[in-house]
PDB file of C-alpha atoms in Angstrom:
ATOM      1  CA  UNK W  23       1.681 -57.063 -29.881  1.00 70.00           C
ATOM      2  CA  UNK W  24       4.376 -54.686 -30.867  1.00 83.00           C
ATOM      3  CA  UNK W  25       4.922 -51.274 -30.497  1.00 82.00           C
ATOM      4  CA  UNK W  26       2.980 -49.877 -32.742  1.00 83.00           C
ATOM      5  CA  UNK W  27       0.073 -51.392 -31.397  1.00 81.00           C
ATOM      6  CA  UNK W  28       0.822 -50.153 -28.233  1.00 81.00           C
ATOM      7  CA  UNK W  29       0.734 -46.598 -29.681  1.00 79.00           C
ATOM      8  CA  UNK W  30      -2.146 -47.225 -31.234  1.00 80.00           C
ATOM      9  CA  UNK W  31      -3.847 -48.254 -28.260  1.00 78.00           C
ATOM     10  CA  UNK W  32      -2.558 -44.691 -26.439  1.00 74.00           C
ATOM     11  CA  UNK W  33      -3.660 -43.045 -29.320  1.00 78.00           C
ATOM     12  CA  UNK W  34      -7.305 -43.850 -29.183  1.00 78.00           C
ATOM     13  CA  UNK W  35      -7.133 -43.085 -25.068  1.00 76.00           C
ATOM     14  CA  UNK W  36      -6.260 -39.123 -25.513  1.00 77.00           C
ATOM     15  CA  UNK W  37      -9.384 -38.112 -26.316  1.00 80.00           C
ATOM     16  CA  UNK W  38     -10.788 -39.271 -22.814  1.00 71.00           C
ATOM     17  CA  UNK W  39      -7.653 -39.350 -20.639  1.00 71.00           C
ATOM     18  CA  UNK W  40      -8.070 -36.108 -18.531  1.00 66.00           C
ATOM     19  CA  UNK W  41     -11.707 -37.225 -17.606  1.00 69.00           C
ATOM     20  CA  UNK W  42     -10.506 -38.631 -14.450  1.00 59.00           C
ATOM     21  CA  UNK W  43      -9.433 -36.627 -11.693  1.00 53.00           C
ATOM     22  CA  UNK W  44      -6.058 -37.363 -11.490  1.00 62.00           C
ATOM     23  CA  UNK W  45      -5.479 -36.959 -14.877  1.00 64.00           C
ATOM     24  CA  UNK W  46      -6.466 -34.045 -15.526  1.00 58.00           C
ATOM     25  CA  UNK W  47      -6.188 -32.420 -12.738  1.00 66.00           C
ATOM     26  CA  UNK W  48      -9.061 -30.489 -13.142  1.00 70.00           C
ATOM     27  CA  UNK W  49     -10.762 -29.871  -9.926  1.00 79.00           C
ATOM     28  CA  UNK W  50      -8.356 -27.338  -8.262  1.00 82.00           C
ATOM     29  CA  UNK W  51      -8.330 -29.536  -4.759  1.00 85.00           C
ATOM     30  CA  UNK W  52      -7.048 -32.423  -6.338  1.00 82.00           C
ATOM     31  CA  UNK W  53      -4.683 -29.789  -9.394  1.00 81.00           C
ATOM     32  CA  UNK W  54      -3.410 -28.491  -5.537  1.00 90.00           C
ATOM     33  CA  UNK W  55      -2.667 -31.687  -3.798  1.00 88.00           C
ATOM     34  CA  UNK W  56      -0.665 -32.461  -6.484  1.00 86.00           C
ATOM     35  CA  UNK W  57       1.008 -29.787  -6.783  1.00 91.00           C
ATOM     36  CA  UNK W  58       2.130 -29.749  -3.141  1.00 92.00           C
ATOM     37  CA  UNK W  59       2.726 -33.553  -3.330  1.00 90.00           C
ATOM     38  CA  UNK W  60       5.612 -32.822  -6.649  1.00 94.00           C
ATOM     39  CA  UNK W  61       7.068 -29.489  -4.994  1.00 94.00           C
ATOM     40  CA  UNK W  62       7.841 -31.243  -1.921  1.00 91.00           C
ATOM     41  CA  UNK W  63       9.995 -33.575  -3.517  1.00 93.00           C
ATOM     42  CA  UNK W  64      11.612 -31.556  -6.264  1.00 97.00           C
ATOM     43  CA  UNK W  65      14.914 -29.015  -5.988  1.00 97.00           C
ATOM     44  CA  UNK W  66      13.300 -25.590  -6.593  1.00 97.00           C
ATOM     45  CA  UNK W  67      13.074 -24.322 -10.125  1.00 97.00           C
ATOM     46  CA  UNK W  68      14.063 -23.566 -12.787  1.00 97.00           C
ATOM     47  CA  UNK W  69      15.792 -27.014 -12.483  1.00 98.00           C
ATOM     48  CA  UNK W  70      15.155 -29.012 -15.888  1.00 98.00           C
ATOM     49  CA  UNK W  71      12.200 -31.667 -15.883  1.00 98.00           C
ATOM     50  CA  UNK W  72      12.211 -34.798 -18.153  1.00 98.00           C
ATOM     51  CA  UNK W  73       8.576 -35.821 -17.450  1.00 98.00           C
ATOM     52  CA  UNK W  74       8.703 -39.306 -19.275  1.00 98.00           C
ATOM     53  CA  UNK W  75       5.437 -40.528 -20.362  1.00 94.00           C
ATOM     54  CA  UNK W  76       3.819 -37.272 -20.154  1.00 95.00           C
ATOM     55  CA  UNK W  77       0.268 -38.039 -21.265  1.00 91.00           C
ATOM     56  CA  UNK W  78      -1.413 -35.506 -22.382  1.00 93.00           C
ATOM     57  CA  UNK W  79       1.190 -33.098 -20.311  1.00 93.00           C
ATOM     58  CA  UNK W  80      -0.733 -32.191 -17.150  1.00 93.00           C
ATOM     59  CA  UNK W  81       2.234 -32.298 -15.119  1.00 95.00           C
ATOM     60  CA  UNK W  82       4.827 -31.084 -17.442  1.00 97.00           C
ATOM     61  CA  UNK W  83       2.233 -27.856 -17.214  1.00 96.00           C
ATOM     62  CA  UNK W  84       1.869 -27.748 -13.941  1.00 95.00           C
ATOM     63  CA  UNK W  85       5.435 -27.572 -13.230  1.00 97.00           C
ATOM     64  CA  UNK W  86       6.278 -24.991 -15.874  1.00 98.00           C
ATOM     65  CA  UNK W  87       3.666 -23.012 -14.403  1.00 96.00           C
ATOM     66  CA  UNK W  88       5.526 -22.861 -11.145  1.00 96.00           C
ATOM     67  CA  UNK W  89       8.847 -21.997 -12.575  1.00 98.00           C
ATOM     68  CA  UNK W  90      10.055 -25.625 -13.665  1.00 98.00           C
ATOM     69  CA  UNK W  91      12.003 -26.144 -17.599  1.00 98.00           C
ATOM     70  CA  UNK W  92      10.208 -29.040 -18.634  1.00 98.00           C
ATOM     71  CA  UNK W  93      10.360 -31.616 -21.497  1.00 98.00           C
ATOM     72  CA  UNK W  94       7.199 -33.949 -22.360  1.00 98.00           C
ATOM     73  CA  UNK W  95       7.609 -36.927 -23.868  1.00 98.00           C
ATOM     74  CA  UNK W  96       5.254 -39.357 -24.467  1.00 95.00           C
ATOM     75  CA  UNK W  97       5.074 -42.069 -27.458  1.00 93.00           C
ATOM     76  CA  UNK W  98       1.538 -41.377 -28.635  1.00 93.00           C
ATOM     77  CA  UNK W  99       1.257 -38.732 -31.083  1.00 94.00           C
ATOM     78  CA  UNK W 100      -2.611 -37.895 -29.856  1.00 91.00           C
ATOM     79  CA  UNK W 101      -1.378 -37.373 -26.196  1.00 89.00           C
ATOM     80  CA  UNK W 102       1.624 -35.539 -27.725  1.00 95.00           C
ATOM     81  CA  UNK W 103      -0.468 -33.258 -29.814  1.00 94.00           C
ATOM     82  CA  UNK W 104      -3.030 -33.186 -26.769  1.00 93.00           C
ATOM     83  CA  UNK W 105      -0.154 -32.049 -24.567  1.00 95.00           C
ATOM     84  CA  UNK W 106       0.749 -29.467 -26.771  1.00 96.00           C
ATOM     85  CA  UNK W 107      -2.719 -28.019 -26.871  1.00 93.00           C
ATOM     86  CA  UNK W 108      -2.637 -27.536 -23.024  1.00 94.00           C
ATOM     87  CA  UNK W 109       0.833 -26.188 -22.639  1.00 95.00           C
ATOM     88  CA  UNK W 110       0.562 -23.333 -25.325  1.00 96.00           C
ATOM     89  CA  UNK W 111       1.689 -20.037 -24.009  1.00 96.00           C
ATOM     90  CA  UNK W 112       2.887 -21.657 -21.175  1.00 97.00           C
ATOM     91  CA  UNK W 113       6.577 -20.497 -20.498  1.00 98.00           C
ATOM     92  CA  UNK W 114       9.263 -23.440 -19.796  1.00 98.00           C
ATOM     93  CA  UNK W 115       7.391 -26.415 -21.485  1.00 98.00           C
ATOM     94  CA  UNK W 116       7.934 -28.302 -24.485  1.00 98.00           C
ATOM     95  CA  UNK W 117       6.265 -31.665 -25.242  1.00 98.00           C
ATOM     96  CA  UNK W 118       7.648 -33.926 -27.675  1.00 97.00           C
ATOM     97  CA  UNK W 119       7.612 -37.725 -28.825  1.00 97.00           C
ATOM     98  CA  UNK W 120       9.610 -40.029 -28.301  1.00 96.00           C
ATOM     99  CA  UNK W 121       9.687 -43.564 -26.443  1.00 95.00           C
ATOM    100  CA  UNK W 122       9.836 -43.618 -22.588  1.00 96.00           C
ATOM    101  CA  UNK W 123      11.828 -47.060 -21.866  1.00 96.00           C
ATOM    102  CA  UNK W 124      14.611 -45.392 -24.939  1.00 96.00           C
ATOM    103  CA  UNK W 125      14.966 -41.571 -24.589  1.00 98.00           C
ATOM    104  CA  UNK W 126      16.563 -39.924 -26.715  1.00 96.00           C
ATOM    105  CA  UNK W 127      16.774 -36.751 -24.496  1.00 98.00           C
ATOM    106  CA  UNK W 128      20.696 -35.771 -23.515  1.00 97.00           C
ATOM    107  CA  UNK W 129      22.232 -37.809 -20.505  1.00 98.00           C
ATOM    108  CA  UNK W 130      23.117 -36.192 -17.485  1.00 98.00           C
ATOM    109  CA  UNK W 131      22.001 -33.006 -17.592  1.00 98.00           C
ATOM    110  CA  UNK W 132      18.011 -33.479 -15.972  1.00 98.00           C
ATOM    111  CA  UNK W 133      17.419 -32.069 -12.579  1.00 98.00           C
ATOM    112  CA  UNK W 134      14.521 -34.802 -12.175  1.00 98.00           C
ATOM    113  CA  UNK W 135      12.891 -37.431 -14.003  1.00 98.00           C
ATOM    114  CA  UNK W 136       9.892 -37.382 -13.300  1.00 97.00           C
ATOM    115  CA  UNK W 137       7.237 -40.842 -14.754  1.00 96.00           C
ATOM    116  CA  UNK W 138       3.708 -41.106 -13.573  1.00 91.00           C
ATOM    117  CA  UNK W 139       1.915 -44.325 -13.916  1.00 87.00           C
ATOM    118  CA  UNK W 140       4.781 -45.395 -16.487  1.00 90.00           C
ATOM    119  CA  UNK W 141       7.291 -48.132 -15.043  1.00 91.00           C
ATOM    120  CA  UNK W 142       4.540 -50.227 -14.897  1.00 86.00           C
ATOM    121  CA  UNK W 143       4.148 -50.343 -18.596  1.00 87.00           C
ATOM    122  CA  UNK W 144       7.983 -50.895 -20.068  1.00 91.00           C
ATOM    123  CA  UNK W 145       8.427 -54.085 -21.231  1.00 90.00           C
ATOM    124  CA  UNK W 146      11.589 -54.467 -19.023  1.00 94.00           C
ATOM    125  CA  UNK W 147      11.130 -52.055 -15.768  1.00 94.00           C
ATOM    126  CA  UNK W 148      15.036 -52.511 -14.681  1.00 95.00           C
ATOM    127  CA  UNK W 149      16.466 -51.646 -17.981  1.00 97.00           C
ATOM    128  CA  UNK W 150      13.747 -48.682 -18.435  1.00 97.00           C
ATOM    129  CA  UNK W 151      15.256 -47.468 -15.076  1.00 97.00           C
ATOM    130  CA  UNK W 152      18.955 -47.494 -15.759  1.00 97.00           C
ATOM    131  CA  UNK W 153      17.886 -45.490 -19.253  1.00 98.00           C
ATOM    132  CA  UNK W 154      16.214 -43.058 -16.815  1.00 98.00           C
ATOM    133  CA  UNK W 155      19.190 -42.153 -14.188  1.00 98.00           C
ATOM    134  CA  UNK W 156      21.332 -41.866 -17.138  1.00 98.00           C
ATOM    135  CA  UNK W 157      19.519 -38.682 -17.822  1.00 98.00           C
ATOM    136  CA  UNK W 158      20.047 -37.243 -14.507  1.00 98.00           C
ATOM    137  CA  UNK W 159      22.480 -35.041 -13.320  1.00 97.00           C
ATOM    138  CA  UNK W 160      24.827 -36.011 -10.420  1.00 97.00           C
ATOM    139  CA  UNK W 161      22.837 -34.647  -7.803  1.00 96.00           C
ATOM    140  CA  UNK W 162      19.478 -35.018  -9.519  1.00 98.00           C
ATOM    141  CA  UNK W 163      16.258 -37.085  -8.382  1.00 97.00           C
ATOM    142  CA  UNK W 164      14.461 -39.916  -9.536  1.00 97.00           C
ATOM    143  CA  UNK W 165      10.622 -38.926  -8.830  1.00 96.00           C
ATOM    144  CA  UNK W 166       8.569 -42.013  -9.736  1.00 94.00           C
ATOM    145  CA  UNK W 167       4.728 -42.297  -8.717  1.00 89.00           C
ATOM    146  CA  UNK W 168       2.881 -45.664  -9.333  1.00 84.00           C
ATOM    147  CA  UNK W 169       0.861 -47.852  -8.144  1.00 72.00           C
ATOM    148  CA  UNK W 170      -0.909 -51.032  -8.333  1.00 61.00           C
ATOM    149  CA  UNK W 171      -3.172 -52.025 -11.145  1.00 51.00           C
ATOM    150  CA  UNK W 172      -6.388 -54.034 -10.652  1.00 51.00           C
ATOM    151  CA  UNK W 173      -4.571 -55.728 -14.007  1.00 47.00           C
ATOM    152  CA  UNK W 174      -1.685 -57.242 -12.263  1.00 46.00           C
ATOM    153  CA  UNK W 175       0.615 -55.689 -14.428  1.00 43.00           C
ATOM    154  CA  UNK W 176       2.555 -53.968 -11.570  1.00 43.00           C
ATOM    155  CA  UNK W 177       1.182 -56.517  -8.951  1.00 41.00           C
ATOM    156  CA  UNK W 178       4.576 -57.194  -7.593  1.00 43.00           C
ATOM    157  CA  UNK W 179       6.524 -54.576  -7.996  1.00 43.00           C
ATOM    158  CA  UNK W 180       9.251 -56.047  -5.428  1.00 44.00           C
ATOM    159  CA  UNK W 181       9.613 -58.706  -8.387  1.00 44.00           C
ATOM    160  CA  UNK W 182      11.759 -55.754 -10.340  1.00 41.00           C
ATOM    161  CA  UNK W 183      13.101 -53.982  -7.613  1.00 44.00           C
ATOM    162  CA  UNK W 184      14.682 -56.845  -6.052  1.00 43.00           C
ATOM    163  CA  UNK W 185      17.014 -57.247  -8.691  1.00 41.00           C
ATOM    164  CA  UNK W 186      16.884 -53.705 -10.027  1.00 40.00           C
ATOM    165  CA  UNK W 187      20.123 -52.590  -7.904  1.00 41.00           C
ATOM    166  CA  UNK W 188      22.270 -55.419  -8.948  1.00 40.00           C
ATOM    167  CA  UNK W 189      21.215 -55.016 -12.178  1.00 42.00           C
ATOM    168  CA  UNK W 190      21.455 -51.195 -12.472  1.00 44.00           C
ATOM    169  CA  UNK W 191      24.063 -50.522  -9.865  1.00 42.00           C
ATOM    170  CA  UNK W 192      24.860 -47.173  -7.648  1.00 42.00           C
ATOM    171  CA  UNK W 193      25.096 -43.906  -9.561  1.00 43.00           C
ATOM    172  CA  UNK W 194      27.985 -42.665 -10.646  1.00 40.00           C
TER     173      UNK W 194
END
């Protein structure tokens, strides 16, 4: 499967992807838990945002709402387009695509990058996260949330981190 089967398969997703809660942030409990959750760990704004993987941009709009410059970017076209439905008139955001594991956004000069339920999906995790600090400014932050998928996929997460700072290195 290559990758434009994998865009494919985003592609037919965006239709239904803010359906669940934490998605779409919808309900205003769970749009406010995350909200506090992100702010607690972020410099205050307007530092710049690459939110990698965006989806269908929840998060690159809830940050711009709060002051945050944001860039989207998400390989899918439908989440892209989807993203940019949700963000219109909203100051500081801009959604665009582009592939997560290879952006083509300007090193070193992100405040945060910022990937939701994404590391789980590059086809090399290590090498996806080296791309990603190259993006950051010196004192910027690496803001990653994941988890662990009922696919296995990201079942052993220790299996890339393990290597990951041999492999990647300190910052410099």
């Amino acid at each position: 499967m290559g990758i434009a089967d994998d865009i494919a398969i985003w592609d037919a997703e965006a239709a239904a992807f803010d359906e669940p809660a934490d998605h779409g942030l919808r309900d205003p409990a769970v749009r406010e838990a995350w909200r506090e959750l992100l702010l607690g760990r972020l410099p205050e704004p307007p530092a710049r945002v690459a939110d990698l993987g965006c989806g269908t941009g929840t998060l690159s709009v809830l940050l711009a709402e709060d002051g945050y410059q944001v860039d989207g970017l998400d390989f899918s076209p439908r989440m892209v387009e989807a993203a940019g439905r949700k963000g219109a008139g909203v100051r500081g955001v801009r959604f665009m695509q582009g592939d997560a594991f290879a952006p083509t956004l300007p090193e070193g000069s992100y405040d945060v990058v910022l990937c939701r339920h994404v590391l789980w999906a590059m086809p090399d995790p290590a090498v996806a996260l080296s791309r990603w600090l190259r993006l950051l400014s010196p004192s910027g932050r690496l803001v990653l949330v994941e988890g662990r998928w009922s696919n296995g996929a990201a079942s052993r997460p220790s299996r890339w981190f393990g290597s990951w700072r041999t492999r990647v290195g300190p910052r410099r």
